[in-house]
Tab-separated table of N, CA and C in Angstrom:
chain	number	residue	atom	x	y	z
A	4	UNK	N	-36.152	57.372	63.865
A	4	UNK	CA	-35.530	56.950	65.097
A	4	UNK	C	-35.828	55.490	65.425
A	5	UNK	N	-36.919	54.974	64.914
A	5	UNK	CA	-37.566	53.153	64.907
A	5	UNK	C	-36.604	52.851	64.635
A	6	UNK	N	-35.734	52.802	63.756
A	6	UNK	CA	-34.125	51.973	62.978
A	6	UNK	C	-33.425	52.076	64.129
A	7	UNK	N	-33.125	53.267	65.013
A	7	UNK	CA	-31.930	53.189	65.834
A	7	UNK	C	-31.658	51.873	66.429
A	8	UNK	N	-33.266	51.769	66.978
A	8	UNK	CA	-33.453	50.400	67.862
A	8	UNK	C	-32.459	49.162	67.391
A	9	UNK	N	-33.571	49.089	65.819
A	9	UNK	CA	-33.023	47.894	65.442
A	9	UNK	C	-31.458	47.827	65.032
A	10	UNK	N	-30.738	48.830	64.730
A	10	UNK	CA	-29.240	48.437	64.113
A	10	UNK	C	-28.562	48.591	65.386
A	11	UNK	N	-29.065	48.600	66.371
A	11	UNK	CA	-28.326	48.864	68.297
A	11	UNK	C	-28.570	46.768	68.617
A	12	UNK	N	-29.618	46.436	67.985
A	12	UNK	CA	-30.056	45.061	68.382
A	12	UNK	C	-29.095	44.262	67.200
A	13	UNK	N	-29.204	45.037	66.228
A	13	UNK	CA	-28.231	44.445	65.047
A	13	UNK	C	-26.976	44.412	65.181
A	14	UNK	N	-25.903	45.434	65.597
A	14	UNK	CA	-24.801	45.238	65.974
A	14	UNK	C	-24.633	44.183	67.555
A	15	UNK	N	-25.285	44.763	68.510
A	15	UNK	CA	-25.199	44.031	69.368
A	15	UNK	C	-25.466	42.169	68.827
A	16	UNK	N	-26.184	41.820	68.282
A	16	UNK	CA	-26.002	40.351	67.482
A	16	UNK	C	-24.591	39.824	67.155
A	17	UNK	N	-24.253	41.059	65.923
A	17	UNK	CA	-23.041	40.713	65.581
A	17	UNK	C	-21.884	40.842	66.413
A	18	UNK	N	-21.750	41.344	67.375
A	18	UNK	CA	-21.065	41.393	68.225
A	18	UNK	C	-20.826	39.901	69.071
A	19	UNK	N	-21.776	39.664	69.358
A	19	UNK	CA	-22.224	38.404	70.066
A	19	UNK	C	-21.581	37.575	69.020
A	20	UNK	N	-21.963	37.817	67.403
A	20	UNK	CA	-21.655	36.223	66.787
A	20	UNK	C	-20.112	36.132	66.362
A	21	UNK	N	-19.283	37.469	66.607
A	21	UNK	CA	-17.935	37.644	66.372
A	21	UNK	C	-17.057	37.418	67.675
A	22	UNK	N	-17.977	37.321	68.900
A	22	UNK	CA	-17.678	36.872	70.103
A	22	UNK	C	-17.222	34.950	69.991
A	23	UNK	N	-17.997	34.881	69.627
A	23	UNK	CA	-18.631	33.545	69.878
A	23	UNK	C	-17.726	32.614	68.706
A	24	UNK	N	-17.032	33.500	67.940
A	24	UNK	CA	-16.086	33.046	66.927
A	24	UNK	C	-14.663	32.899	67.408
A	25	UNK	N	-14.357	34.029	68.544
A	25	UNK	CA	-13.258	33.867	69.136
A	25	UNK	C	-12.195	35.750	68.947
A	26	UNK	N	-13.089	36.267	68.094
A	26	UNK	CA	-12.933	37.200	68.181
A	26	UNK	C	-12.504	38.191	69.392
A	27	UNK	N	-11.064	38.668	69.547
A	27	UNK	CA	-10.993	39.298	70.974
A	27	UNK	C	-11.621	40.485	70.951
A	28	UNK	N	-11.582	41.458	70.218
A	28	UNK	CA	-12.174	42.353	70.358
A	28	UNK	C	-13.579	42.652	70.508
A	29	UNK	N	-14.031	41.776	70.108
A	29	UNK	CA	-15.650	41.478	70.303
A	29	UNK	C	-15.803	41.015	72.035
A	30	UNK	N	-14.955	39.892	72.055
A	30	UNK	CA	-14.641	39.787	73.496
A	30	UNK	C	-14.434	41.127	74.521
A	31	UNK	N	-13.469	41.677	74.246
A	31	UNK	CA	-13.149	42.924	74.609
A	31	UNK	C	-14.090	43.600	74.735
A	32	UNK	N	-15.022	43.891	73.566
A	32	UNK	CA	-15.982	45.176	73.873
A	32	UNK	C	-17.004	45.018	74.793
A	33	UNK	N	-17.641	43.429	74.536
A	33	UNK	CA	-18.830	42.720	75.364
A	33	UNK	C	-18.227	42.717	77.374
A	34	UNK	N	-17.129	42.461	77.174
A	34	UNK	CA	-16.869	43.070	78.770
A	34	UNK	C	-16.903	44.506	79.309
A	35	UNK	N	-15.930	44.878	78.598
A	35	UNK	CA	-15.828	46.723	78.932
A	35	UNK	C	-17.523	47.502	79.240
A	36	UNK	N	-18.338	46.830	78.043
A	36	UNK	CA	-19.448	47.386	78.481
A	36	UNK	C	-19.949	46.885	79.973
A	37	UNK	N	-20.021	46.016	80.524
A	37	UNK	CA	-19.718	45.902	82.058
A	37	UNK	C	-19.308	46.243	82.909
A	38	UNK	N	-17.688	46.115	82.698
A	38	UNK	CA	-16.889	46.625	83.426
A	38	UNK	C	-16.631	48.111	83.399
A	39	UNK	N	-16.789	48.603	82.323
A	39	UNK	CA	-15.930	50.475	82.576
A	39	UNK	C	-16.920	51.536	83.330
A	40	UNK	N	-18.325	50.894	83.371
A	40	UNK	CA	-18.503	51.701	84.327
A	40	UNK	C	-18.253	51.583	85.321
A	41	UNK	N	-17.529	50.408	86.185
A	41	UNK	CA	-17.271	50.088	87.644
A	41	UNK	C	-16.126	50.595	87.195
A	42	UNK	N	-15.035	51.216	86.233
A	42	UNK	CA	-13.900	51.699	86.134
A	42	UNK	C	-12.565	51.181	86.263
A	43	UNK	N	-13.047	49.547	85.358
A	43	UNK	CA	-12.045	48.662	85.122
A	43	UNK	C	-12.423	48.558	83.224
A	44	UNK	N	-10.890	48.940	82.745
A	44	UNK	CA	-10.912	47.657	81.595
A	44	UNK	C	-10.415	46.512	81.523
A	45	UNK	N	-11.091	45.981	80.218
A	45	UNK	CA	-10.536	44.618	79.786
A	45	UNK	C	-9.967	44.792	78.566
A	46	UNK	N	-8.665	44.044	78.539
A	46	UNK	CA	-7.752	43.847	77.151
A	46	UNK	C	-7.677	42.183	77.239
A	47	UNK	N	-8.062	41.476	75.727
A	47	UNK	CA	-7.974	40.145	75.556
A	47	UNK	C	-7.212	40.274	74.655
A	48	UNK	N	-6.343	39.179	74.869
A	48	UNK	CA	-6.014	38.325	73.671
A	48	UNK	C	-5.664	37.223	73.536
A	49	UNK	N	-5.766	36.458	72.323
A	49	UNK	CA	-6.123	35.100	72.190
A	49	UNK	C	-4.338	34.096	72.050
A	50	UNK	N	-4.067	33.291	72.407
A	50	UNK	CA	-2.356	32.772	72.135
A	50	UNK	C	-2.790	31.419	71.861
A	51	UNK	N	-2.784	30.477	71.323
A	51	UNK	CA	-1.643	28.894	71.425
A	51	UNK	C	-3.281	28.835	72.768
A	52	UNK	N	-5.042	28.818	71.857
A	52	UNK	CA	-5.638	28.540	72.395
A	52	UNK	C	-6.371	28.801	74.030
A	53	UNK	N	-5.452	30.000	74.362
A	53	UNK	CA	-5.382	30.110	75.803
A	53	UNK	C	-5.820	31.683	75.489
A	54	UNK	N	-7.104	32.473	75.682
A	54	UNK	CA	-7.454	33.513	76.284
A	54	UNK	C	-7.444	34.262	77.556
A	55	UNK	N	-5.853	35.231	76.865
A	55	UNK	CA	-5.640	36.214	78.066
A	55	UNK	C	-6.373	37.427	78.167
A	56	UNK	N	-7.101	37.386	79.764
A	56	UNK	CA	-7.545	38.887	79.864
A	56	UNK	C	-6.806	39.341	81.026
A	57	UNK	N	-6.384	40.732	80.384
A	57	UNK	CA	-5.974	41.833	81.420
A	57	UNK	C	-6.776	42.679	82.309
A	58	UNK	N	-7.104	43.186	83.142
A	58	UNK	CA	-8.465	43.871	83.979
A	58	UNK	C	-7.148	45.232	84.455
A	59	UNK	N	-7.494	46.545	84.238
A	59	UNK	CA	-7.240	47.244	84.868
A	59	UNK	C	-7.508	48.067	85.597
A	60	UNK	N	-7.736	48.502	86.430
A	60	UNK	CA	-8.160	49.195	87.801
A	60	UNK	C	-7.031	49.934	89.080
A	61	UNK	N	-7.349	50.802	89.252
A	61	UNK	CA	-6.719	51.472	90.549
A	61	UNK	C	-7.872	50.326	91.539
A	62	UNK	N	-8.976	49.565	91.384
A	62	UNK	CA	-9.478	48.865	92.732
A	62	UNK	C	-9.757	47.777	92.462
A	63	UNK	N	-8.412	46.450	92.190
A	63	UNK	CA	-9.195	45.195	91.690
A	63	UNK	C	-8.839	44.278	93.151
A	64	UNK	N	-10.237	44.889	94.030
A	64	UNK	CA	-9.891	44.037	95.507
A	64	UNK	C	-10.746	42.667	95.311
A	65	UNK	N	-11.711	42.958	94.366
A	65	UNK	CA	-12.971	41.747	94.220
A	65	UNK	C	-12.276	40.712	93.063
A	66	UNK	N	-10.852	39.826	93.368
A	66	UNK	CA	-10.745	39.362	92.541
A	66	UNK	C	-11.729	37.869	91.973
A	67	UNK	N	-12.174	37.625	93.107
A	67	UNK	CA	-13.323	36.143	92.885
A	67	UNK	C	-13.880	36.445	92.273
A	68	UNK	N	-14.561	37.976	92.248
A	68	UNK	CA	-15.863	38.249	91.561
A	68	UNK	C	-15.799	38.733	89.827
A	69	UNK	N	-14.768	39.170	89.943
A	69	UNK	CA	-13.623	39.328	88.236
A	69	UNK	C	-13.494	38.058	87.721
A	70	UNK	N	-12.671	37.328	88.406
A	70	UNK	CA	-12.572	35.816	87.814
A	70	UNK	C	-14.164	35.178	87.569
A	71	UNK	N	-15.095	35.622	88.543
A	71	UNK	CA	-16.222	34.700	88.111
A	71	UNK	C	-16.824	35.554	86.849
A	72	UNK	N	-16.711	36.629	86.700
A	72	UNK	CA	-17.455	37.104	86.183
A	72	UNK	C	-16.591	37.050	84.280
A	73	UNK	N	-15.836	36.769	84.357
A	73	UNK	CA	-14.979	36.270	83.327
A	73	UNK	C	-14.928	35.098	83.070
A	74	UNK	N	-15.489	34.121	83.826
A	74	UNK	CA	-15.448	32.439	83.798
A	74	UNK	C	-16.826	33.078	83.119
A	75	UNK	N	-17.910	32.907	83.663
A	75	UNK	CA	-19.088	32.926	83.026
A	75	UNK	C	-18.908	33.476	81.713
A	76	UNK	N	-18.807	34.711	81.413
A	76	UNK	CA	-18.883	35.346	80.135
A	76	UNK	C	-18.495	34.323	79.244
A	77	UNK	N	-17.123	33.899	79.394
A	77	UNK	CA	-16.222	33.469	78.104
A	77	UNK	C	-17.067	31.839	77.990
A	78	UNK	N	-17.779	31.484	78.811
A	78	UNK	CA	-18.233	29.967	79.168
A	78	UNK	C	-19.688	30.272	77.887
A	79	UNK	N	-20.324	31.190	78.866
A	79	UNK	CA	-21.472	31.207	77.902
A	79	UNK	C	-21.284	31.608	76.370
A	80	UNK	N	-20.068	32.011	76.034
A	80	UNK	CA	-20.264	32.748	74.450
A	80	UNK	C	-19.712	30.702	73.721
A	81	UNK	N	-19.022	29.911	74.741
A	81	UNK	CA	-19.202	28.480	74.161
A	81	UNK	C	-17.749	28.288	72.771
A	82	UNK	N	-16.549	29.276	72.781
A	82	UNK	CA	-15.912	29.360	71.961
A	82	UNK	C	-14.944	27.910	72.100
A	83	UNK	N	-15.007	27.252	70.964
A	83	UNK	CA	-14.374	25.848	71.208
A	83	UNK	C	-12.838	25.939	70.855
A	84	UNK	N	-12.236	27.549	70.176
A	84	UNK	CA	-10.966	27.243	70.009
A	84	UNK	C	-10.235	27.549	71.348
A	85	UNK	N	-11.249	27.932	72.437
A	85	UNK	CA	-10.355	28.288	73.818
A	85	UNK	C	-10.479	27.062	74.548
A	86	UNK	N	-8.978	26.853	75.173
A	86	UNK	CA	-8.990	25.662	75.853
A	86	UNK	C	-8.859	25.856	77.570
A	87	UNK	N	-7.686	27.237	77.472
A	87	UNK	CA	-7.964	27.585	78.806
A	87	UNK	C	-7.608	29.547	78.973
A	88	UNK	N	-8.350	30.091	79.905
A	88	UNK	CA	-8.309	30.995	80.210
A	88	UNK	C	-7.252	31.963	81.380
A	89	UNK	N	-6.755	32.702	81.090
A	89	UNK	CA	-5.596	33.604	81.949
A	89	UNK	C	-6.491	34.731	82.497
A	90	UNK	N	-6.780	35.016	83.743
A	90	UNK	CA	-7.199	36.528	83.960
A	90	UNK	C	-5.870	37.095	84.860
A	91	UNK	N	-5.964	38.726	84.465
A	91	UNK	CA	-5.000	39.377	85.464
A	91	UNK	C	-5.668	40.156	86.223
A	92	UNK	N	-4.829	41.095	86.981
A	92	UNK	CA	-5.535	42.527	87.486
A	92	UNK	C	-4.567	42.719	87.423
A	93	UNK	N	-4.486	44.359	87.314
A	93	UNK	CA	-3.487	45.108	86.963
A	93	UNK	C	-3.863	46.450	87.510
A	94	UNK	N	-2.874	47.371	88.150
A	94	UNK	CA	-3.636	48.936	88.498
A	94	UNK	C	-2.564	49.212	87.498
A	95	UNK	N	-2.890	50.789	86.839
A	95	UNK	CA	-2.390	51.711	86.232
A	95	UNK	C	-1.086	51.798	86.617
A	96	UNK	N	-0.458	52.133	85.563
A	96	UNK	CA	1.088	52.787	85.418
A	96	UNK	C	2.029	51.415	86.060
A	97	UNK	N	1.765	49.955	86.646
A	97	UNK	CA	2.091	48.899	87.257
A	97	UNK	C	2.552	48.134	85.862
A	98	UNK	N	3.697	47.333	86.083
A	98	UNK	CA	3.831	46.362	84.872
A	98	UNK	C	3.228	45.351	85.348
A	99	UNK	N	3.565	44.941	86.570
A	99	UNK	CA	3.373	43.282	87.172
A	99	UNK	C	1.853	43.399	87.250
A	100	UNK	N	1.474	42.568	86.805
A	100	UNK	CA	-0.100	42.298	87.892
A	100	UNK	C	-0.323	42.420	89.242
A	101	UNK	N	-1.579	42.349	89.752
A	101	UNK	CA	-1.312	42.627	91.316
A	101	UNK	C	-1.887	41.200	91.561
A	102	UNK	N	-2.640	40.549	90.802
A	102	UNK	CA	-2.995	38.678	90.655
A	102	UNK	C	-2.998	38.283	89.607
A	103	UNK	N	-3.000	36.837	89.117
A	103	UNK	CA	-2.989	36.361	88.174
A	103	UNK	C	-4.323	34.939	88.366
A	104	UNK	N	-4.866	34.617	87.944
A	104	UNK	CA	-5.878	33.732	88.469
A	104	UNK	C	-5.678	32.352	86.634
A	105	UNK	N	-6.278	31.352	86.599
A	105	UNK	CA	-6.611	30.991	85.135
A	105	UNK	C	-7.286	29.474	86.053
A	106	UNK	N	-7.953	29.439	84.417
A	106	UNK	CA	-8.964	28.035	84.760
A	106	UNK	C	-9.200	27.355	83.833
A	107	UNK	N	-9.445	26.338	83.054
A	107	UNK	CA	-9.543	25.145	82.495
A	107	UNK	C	-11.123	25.668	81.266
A	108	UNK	N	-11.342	25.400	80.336
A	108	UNK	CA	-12.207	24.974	79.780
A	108	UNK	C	-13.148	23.466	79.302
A	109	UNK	N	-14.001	23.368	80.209
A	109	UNK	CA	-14.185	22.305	79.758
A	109	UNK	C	-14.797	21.877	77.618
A	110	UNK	N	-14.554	20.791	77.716
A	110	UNK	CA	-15.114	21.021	75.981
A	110	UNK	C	-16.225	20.773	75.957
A	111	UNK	N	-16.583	22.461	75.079
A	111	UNK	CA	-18.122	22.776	74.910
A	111	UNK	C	-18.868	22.004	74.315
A	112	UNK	N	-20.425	21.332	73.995
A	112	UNK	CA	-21.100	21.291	72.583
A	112	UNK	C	-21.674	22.408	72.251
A	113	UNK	N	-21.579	21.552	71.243
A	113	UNK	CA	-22.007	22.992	70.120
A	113	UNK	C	-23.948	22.312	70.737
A	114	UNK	N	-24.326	23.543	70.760
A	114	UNK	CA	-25.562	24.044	71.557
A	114	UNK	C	-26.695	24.006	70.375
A	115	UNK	N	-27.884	23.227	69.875
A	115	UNK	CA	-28.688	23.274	69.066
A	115	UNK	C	-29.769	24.147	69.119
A	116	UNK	N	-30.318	24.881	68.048
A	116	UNK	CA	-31.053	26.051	68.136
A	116	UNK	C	-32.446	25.646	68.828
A	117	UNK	N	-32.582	24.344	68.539
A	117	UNK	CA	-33.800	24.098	69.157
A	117	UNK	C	-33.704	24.272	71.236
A	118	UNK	N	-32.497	24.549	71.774
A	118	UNK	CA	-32.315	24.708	72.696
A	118	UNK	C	-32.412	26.238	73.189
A	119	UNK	N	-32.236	27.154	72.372
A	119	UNK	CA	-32.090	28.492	72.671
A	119	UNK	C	-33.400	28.734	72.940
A	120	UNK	N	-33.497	29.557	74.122
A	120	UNK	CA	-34.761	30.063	74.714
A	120	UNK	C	-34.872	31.513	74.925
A	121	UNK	N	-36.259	32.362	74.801
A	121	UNK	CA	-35.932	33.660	75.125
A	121	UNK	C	-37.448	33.293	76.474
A	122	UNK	N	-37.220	33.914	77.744
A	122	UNK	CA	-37.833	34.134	78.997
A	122	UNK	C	-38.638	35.113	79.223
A	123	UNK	N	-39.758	35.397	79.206
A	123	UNK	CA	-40.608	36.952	79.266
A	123	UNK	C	-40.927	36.404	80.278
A	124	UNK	N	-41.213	37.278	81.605
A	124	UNK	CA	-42.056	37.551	82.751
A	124	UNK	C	-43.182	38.498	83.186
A	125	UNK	N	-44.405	38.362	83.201
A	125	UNK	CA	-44.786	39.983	83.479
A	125	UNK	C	-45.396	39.587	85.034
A	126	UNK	N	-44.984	40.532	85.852
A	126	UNK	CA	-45.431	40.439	87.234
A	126	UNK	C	-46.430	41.230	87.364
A	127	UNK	N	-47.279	40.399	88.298
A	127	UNK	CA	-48.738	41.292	88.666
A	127	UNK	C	-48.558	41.864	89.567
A	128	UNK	N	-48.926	43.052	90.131
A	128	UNK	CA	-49.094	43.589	91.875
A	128	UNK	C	-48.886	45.122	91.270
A	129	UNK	N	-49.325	45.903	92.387
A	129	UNK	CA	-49.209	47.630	92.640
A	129	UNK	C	-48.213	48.004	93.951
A	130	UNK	N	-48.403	49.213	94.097
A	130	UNK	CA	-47.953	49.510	95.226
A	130	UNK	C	-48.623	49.155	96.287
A	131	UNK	N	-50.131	49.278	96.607
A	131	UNK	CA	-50.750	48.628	97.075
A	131	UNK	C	-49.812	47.085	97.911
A	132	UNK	N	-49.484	46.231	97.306
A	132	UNK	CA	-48.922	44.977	97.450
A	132	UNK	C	-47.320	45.187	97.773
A	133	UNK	N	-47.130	46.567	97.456
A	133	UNK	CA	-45.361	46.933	98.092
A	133	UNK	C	-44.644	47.130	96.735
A	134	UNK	N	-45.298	46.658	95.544
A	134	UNK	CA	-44.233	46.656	94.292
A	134	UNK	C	-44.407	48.265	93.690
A	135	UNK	N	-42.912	48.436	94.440
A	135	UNK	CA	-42.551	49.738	93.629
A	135	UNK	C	-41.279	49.326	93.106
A	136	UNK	N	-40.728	50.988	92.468
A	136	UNK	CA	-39.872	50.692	90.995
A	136	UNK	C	-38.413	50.157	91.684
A	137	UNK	N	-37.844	50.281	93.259
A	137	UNK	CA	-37.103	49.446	93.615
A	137	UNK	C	-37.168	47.754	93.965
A	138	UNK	N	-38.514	48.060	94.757
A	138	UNK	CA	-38.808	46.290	94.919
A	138	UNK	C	-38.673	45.610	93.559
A	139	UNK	N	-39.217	46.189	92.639
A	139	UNK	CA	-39.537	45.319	91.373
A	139	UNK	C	-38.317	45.418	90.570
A	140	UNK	N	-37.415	46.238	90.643
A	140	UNK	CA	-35.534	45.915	90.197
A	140	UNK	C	-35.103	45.170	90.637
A	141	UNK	N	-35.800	44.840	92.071
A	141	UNK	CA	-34.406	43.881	92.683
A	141	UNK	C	-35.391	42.572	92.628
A	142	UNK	N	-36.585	42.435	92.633
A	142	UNK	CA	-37.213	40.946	92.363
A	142	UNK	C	-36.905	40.489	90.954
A	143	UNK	N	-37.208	41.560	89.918
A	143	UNK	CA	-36.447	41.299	88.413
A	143	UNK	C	-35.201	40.285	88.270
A	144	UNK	N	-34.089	41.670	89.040
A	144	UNK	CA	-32.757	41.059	88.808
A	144	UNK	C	-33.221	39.593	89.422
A	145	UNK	N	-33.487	39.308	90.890
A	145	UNK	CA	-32.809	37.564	91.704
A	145	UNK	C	-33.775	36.782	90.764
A	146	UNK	N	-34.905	37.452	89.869
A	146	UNK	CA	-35.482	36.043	89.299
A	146	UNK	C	-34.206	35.989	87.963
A	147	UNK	N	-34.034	37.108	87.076
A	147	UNK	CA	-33.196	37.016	85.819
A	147	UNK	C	-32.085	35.943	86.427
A	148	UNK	N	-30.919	36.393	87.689
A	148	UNK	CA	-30.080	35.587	88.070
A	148	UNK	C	-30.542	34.201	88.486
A	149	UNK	N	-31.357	33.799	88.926
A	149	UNK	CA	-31.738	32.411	88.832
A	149	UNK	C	-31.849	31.848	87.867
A	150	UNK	N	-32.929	32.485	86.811
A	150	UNK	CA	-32.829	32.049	85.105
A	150	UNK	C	-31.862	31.495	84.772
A	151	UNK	N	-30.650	32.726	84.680
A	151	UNK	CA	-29.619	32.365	83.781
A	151	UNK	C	-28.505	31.493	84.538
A	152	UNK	N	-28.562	31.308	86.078
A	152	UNK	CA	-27.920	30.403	86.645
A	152	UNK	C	-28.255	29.165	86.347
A	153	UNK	N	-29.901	28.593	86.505
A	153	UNK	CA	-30.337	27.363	86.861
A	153	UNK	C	-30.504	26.489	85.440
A	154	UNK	N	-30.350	27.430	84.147
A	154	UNK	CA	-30.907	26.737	82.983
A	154	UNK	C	-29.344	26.243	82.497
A	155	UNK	N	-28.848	26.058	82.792
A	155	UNK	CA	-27.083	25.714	82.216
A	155	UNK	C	-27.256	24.980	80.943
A	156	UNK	N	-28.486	23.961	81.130
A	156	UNK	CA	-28.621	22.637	79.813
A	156	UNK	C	-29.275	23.582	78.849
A	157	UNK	N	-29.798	24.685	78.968
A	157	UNK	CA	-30.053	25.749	77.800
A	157	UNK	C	-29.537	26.782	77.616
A	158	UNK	N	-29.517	27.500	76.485
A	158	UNK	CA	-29.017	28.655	76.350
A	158	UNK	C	-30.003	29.387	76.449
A	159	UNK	N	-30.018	30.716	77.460
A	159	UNK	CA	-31.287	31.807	77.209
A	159	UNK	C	-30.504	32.589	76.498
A	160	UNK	N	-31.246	32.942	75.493
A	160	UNK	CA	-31.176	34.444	74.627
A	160	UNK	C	-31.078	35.512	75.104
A	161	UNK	N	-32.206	35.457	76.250
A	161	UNK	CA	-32.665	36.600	76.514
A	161	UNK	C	-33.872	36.710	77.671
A	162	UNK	N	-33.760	37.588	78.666
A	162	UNK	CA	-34.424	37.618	80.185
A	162	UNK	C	-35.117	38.617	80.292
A	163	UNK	N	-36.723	38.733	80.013
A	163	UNK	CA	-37.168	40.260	80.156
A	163	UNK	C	-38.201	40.192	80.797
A	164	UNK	N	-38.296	40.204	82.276
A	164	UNK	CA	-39.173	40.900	83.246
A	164	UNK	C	-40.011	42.500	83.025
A	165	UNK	N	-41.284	42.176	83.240
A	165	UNK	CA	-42.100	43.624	83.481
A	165	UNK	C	-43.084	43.464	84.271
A	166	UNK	N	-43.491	44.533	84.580
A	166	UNK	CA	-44.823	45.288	85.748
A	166	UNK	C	-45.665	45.711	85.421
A	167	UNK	N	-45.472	46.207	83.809
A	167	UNK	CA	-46.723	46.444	83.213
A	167	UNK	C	-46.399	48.497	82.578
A	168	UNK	N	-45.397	48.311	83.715
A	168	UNK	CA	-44.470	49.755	83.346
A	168	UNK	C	-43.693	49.925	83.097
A	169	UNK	N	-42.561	49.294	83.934
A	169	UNK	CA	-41.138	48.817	83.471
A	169	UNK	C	-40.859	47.725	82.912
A	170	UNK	N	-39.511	47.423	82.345
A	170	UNK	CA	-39.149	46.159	81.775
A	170	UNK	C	-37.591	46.439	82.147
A	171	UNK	N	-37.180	45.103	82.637
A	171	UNK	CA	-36.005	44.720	82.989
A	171	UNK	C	-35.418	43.699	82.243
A	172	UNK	N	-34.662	43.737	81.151
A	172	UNK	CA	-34.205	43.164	80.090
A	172	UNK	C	-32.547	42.444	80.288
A	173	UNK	N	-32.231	41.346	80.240
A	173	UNK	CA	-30.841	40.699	80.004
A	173	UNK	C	-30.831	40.156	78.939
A	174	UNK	N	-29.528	40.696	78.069
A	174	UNK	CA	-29.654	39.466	76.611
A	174	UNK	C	-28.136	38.749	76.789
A	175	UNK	N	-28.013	37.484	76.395
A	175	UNK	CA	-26.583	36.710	76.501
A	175	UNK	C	-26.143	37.026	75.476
């Protein structure tokens, strides 16, 4: 069962490096795992440099938060054959979209390995001090989201907070 780990860390890589090639379906899958449990998919595809994604949902009211959350993704994977991006929303059984949003790419560099960083945290405190297994999810997450907000001039790999019990893990 030790292997499972690693060929779950192994595909997930390749996933990432078939992302990062321009690959839609790689694209595709690296969202859906996001999105389908909030009970939206994503369909990409690539045209004449311009990556279209479709979002479907019976509830796409959060469109800022779709568009951002699709600006980021496609930003951080750094793909230089995309120049600009299309998002839709779409509910079921609908042809038209219910929005259409798109935004510009700026041109990436190519990112040097000596820049890639991986982030470990381990936090001290007990319950005693208030850190239980909710406090310490949600201090995890706002430090991970600061991480991966504030370092833009680097690439993190990877964000893994612990307590000494838990571990709260993000990988890009």
């Amino acid at each position: 069962m030790a292997n499972f780990g690693l060929d779950l860390r192994m595909t997930q890589a390749k996933l990432v490096k078939l992302a990062k090639q321009g690959n839609t379906q790689a694209i595709a899958f690296l969202m859906n795992r996001f999105l389908k449990p909030k009970g939206i998919t994503a369909k990409v595809i690539l045209k004449d440099a311009c990556l279209q994604v479709m979002l479907e949902s019976a509830n796409l009211s959060n469109q800022q938060a779709l568009v951002a959350f699709v600006h980021k993704g496609v930003t951080s994977l750094g793909i230089t054959s995309i120049e600009k991006v299309k998002v839709y929303g779409q509910t079921p059984g609908e042809e038209l979209p219910v929005w259409a949003e798109e935004f510009e790419l700026e041109a990436i560099e190519k990112i040097e390995d000596n820049h890639v960083f991986t982030v470990s945290i381990i936090l001290n405190g007990n319950s005693e001090c208030g850190l239980n297994n909710q406090t310490f999810e949600s201090i995890a997450n706002l430090m991970t989201n600061d991480i991966l907000s504030s370092c833009k001039d680097f690439l993190i790999k990877k964000v893994s907070i612990s307590d000494g019990v838990s571990v709260i893990t993000k990988e890009v």
